[in-house]
Coordinates of C-alpha atoms and ligand atoms in Angstrom, one line a residue:
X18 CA -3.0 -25.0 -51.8
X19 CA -5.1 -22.5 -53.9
X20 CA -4.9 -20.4 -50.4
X21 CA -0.9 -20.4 -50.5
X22 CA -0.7 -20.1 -54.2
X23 CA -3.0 -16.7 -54.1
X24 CA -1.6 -15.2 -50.8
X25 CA 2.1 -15.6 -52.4
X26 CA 1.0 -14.2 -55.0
X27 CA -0.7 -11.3 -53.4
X28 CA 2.5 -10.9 -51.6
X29 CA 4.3 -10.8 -54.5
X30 CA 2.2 -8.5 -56.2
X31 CA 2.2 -6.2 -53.5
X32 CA 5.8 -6.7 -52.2
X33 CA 7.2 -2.8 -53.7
X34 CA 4.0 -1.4 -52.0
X35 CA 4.6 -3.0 -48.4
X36 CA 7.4 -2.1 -49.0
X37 CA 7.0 1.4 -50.0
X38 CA 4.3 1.7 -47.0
X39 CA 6.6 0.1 -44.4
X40 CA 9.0 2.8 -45.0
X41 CA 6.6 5.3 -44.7
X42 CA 5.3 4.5 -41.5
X43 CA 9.1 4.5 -40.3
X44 CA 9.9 8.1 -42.1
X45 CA 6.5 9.8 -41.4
X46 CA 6.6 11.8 -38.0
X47 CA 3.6 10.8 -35.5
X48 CA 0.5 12.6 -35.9
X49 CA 1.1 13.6 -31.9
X50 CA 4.6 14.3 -30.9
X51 CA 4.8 14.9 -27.3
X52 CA 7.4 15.8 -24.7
X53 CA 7.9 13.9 -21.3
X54 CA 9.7 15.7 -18.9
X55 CA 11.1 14.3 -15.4
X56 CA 13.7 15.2 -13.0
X57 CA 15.5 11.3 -12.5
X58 CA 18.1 9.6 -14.1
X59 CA 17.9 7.7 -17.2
X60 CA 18.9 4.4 -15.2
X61 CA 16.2 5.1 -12.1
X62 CA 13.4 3.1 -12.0
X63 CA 10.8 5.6 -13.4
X64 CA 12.3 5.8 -16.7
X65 CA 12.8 2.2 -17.1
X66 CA 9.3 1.9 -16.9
X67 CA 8.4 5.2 -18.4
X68 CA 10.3 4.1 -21.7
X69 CA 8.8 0.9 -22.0
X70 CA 5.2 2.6 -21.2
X71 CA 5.5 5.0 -24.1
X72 CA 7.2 2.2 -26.2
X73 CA 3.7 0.4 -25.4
X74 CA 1.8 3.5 -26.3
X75 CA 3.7 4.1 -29.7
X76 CA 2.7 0.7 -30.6
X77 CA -0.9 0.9 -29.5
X78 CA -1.8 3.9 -31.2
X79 CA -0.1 2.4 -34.4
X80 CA 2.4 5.2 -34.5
X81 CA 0.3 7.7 -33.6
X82 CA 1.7 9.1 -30.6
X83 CA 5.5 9.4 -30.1
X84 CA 6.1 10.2 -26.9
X85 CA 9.5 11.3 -26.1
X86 CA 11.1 11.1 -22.5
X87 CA 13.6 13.6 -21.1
X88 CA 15.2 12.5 -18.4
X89 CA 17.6 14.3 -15.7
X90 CA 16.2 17.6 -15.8
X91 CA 16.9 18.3 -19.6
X92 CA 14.2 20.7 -20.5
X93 CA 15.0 22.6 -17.3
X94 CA 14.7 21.9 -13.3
X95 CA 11.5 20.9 -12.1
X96 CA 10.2 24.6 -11.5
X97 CA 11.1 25.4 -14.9
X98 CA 9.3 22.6 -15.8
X99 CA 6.4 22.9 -14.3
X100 CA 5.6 26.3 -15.5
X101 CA 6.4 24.7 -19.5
X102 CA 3.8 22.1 -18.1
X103 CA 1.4 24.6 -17.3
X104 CA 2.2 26.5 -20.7
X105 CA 2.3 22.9 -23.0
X106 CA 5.3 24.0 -23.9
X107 CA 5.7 20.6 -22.3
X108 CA 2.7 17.8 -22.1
X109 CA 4.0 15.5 -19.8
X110 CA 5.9 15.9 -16.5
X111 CA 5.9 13.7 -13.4
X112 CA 5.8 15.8 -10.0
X113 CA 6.3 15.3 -6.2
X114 CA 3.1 16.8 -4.8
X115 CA 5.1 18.5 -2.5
X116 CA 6.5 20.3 -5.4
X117 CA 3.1 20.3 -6.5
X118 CA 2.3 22.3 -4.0
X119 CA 3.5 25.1 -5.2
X120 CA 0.5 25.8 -7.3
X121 CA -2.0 22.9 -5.9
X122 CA -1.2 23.9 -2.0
X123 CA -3.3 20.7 -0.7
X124 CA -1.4 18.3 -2.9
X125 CA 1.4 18.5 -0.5
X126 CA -1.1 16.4 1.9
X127 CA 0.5 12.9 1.4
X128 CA 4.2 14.2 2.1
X129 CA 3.7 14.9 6.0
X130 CA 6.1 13.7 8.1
X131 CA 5.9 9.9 9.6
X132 CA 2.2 9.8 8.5
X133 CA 2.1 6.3 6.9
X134 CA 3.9 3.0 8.1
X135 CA 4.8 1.6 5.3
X136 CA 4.5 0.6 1.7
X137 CA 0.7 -1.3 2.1
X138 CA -0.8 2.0 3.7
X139 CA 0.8 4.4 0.7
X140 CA -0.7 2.3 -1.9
X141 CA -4.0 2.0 -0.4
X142 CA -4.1 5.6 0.9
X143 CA -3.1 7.1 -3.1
X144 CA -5.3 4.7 -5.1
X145 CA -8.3 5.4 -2.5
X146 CA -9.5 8.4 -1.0
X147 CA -7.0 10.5 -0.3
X148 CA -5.3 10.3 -4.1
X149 CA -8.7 11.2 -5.1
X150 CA -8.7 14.3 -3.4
X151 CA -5.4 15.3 -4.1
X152 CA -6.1 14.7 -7.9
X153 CA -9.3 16.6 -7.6
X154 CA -6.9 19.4 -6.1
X155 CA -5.3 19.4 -9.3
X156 CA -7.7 19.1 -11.5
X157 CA -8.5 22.4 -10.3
X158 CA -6.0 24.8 -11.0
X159 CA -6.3 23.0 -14.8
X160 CA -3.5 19.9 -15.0
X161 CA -4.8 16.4 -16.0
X162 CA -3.3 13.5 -13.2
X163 CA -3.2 9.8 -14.4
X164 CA -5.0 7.7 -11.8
X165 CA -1.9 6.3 -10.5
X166 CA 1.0 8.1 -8.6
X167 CA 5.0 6.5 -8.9
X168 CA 6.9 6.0 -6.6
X169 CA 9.9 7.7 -5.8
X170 CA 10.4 6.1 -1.7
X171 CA 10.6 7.1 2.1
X172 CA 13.1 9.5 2.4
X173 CA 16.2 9.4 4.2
X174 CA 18.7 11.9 5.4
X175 CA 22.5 11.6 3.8
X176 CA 25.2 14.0 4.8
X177 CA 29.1 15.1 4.1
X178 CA 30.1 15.7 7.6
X179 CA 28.9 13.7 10.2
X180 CA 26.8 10.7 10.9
X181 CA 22.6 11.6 12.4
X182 CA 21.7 9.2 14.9
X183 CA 19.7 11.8 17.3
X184 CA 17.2 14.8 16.4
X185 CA 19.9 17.0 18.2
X186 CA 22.9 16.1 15.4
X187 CA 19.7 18.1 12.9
X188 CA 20.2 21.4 14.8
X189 CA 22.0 23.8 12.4
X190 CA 22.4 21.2 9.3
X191 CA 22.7 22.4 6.5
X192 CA 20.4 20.5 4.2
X193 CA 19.2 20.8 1.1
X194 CA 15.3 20.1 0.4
X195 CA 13.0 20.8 -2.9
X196 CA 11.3 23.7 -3.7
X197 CA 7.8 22.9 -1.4
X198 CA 6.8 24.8 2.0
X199 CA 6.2 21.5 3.8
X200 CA 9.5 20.1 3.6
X201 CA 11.0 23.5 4.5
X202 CA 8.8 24.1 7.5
X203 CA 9.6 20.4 8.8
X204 CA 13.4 21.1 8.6
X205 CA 12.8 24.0 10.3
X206 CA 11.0 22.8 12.8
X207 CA 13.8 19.7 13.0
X208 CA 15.9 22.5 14.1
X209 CA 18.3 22.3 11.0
X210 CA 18.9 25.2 8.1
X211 CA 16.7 23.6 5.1
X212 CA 17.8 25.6 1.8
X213 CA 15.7 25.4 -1.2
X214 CA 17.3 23.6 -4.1
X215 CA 15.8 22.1 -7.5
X216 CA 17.5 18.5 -8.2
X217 CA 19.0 19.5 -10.8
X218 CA 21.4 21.3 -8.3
X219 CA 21.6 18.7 -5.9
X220 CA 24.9 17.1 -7.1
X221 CA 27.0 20.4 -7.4
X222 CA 25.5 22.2 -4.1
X223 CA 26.7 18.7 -2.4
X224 CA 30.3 18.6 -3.9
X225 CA 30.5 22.4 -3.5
X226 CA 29.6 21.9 -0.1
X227 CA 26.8 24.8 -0.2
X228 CA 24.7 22.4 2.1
X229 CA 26.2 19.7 4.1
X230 CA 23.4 17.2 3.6
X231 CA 20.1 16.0 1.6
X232 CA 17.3 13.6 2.1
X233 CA 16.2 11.3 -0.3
X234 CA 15.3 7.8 -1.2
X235 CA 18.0 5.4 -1.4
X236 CA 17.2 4.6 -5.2
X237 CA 18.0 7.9 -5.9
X238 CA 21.2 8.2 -4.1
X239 CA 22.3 5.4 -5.9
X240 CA 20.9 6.2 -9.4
X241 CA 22.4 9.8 -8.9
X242 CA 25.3 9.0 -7.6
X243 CA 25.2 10.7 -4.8
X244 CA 27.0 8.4 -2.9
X245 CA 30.1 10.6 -4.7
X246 CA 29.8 13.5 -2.5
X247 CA 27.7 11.9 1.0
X248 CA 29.6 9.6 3.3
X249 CA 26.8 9.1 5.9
X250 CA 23.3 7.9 5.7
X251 CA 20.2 7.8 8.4
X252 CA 17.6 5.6 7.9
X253 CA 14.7 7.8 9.1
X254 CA 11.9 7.0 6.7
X255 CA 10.8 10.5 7.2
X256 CA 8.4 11.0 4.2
X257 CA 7.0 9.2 1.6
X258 CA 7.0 10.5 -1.7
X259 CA 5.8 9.6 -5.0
X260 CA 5.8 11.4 -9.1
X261 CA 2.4 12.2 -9.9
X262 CA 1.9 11.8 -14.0
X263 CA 0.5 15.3 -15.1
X264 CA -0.5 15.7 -18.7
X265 CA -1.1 19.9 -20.0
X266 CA -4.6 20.3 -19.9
X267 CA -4.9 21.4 -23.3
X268 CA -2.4 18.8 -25.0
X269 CA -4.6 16.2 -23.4
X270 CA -7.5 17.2 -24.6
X271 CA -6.4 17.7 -28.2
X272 CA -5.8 13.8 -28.4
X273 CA -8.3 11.8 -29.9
X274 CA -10.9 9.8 -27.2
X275 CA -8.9 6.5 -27.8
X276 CA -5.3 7.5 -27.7
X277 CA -6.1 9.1 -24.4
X278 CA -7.3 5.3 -23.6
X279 CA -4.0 3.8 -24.3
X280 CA -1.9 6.5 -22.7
X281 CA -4.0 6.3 -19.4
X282 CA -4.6 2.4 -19.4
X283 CA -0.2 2.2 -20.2
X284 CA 1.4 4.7 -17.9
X285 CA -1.2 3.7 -15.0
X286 CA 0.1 -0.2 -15.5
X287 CA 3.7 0.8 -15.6
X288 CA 3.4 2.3 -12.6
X289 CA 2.4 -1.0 -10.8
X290 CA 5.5 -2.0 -12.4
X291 CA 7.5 0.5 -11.8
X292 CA 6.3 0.6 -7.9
X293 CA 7.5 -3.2 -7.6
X294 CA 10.8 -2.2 -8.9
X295 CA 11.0 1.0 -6.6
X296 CA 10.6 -0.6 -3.6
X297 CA 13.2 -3.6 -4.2
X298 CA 15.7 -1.1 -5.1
X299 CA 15.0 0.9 -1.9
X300 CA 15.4 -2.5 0.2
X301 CA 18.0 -3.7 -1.5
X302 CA 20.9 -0.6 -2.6
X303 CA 21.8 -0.2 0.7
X304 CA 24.5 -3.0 0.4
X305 CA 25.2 -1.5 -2.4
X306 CA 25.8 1.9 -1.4
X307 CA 28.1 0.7 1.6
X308 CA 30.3 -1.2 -1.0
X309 CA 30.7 2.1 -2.3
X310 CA 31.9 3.6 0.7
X311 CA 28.3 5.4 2.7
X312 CA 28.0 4.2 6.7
X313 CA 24.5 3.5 7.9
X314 CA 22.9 4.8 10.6
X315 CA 19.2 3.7 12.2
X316 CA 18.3 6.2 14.6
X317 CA 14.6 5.7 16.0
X318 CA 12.2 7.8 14.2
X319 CA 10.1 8.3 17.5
X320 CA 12.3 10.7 18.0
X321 CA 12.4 13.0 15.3
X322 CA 8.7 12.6 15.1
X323 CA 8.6 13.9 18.8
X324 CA 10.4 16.6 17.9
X325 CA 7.7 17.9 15.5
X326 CA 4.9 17.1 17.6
X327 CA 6.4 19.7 20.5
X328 CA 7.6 22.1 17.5
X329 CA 3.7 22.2 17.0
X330 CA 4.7 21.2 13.2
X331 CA 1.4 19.1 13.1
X332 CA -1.0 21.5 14.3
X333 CA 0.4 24.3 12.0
X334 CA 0.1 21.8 8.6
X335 CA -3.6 21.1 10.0
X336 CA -4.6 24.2 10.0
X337 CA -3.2 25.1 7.1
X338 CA -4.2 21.8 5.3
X339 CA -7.4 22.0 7.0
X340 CA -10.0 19.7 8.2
X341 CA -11.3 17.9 5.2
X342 CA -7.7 16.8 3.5
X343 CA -6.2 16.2 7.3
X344 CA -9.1 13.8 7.9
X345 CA -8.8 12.1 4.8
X346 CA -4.6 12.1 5.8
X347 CA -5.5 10.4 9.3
X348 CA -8.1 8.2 7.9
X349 CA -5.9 6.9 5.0
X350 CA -2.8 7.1 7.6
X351 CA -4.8 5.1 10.0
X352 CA -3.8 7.2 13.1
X353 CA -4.3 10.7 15.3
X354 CA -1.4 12.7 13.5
X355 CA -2.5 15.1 15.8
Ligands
X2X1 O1 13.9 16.7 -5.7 C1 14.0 15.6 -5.1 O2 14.7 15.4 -4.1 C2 13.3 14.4 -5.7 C3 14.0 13.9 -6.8 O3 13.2 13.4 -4.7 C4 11.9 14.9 -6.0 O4 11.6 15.0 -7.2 C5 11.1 15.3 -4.9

């Protein structure tokens, strides 16, 4: 009773204060306002999970840091981006290594064509060895990688014109790819005509017909509506490719020792999460994406992988990958890539 009597009291007492303090908190900026930069749509899984990760982290650090997503390419395409990242004119931004590879050339290591099976092998291959390597790569040329990479899918080929069910319907395609040597010298090597083109041009080079075709997961022809301007779609599983989470080296370290704890221990969760969620929606759009008017296609990816093999595309990327990332590639893929 005496307990009730004194806290009511107390709240009473204190009520304009709380009050006072509660408004405050809402009104005061964050001690650490940071950016997030990332090239998907707001409804893809990555920023589902990236906004309830930062939510997490805002809460965590008691209002501490605000971190503030950007999704779709906002603060610029992703080679814009990445130099900002590299400047801190941005702190966050989440990267293909393949587009990583543009300053970190050995991050491009878990992108090579057909070189993991499926879904069990990727996770195990980028939480083990080989995404220890690749982050060491970074860690290098002076960005800070979360532990965990997310997931963007296995690629697969869409395209205007005509359906791909053979290596042979590649030669002279017009396709678009990202800015990242590896996927251009595989196109190449398919035999097609890869042009180099940031995301954020993906939509408008398609409609304008300035390539014929793309490759990408289905979550993202779906959450990007590319579906709009592609009518056909070959399920060739070409590639895996994930985001890598890159904080500015800098911004990182100017955060206290503990906030660094949440943002670490949150965005490396989410992206358990937010790998679940990937992989559904890669199973399952598909229906989805036929309702909307794409044809499907399963050629047999033997035979594009056959196709590299004689275009001598795996012994050029050895070489230039060289011996200790390729072993780490076939001992994480599980298999003589050759
Ligand atoms: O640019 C692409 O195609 C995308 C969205 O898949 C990447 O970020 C690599």
């Amino acid at each position: 009773m005496t307990m009730t009597i004194n806290r009511r009291t107390m709240l009473i007492g204190t009520g304009a204060i709380a009050l006072g303090a509660a408004f405050h908190t809402k009104a005061r900026a964050a001690e650490y306002t940071y950016k997030f930069a990332n090239n998907l749509q707001a409804s893809h899984p990555l920023n589902i999970r990236l906004n309830e990760a930062t939510a997490k982290i805002l809460e965590e650090t008691s209002g501490r840091l605000q971190i503030n997503v950007f999704p779709s390419s906002q603060l610029g395409n992703d080679t814009e981006t990445l130099s900002q990242l590299r400047s801190g004119a941005v702190e966050f931004f989440s990267l293909s290594p393949l587009i990583l590879s543009t300053l970190v050339p050995n991050a491009a290591i878990s992108g090579v064509g057909f070189a993991f099976p499926d879904y069990k092998s990727v996770w195990a291959a980028m939480d083990g060895e080989l995404g220890a390597y690749a982050r060491k790569q970074i860690e290098d040329k002076g960005l800070v990688p979360m532990d965990k990479i997310w997931d963007n899918g296995f690629r697969q080929i869409t395209s205007g014109s005509k359906p791909i069910n053979t290596p042979d319907d590649l030669k002279g395609f017009k396709i678009r790819t990202p800015p990242g040597q590896l996927w251009t010298t595989m196109f190449q090597t398919l035999g097609s005509a890869p042009a180099t083109i940031n995301f954020a041009e993906v939509y408008t080079a398609l409609s304008t017909g300035q390539v014929d075709g793309q490759e990408n997961p289905l979550a993202i022809a779906s959450t990007a509506k590319l579906y709009e301007v592609q009518k056909h779609c070959a399920i060739t599983n070409h590639m895996w490719d994930g985001f890598w989470f890159l904080a500015n080296k800098r911004a990182w370290e100017n955060l206290p020792e503990d906030i660094r704890e949440v943002v670490a221990k949150n965005l490396n969760a989410y992206a358990d999460l937010q790998r679940a969620d990937t992989e559904e929606l890669n199973k399952t759009v598909r229906t989805e994406l036929e309702g909307l008017g794409m044809t499907f296609t399963d050629p047999d990816p033997q035979a594009f992988r056959q196709v590299l093999i004689d275009g001598g595309f795996y012994a050029q990327w050895k070489e230039k990958f060289g011996e200790e990332a390729w072993t780490a590639l076939e001992k994480a893929a599980n298999a003589d890539l050759g």
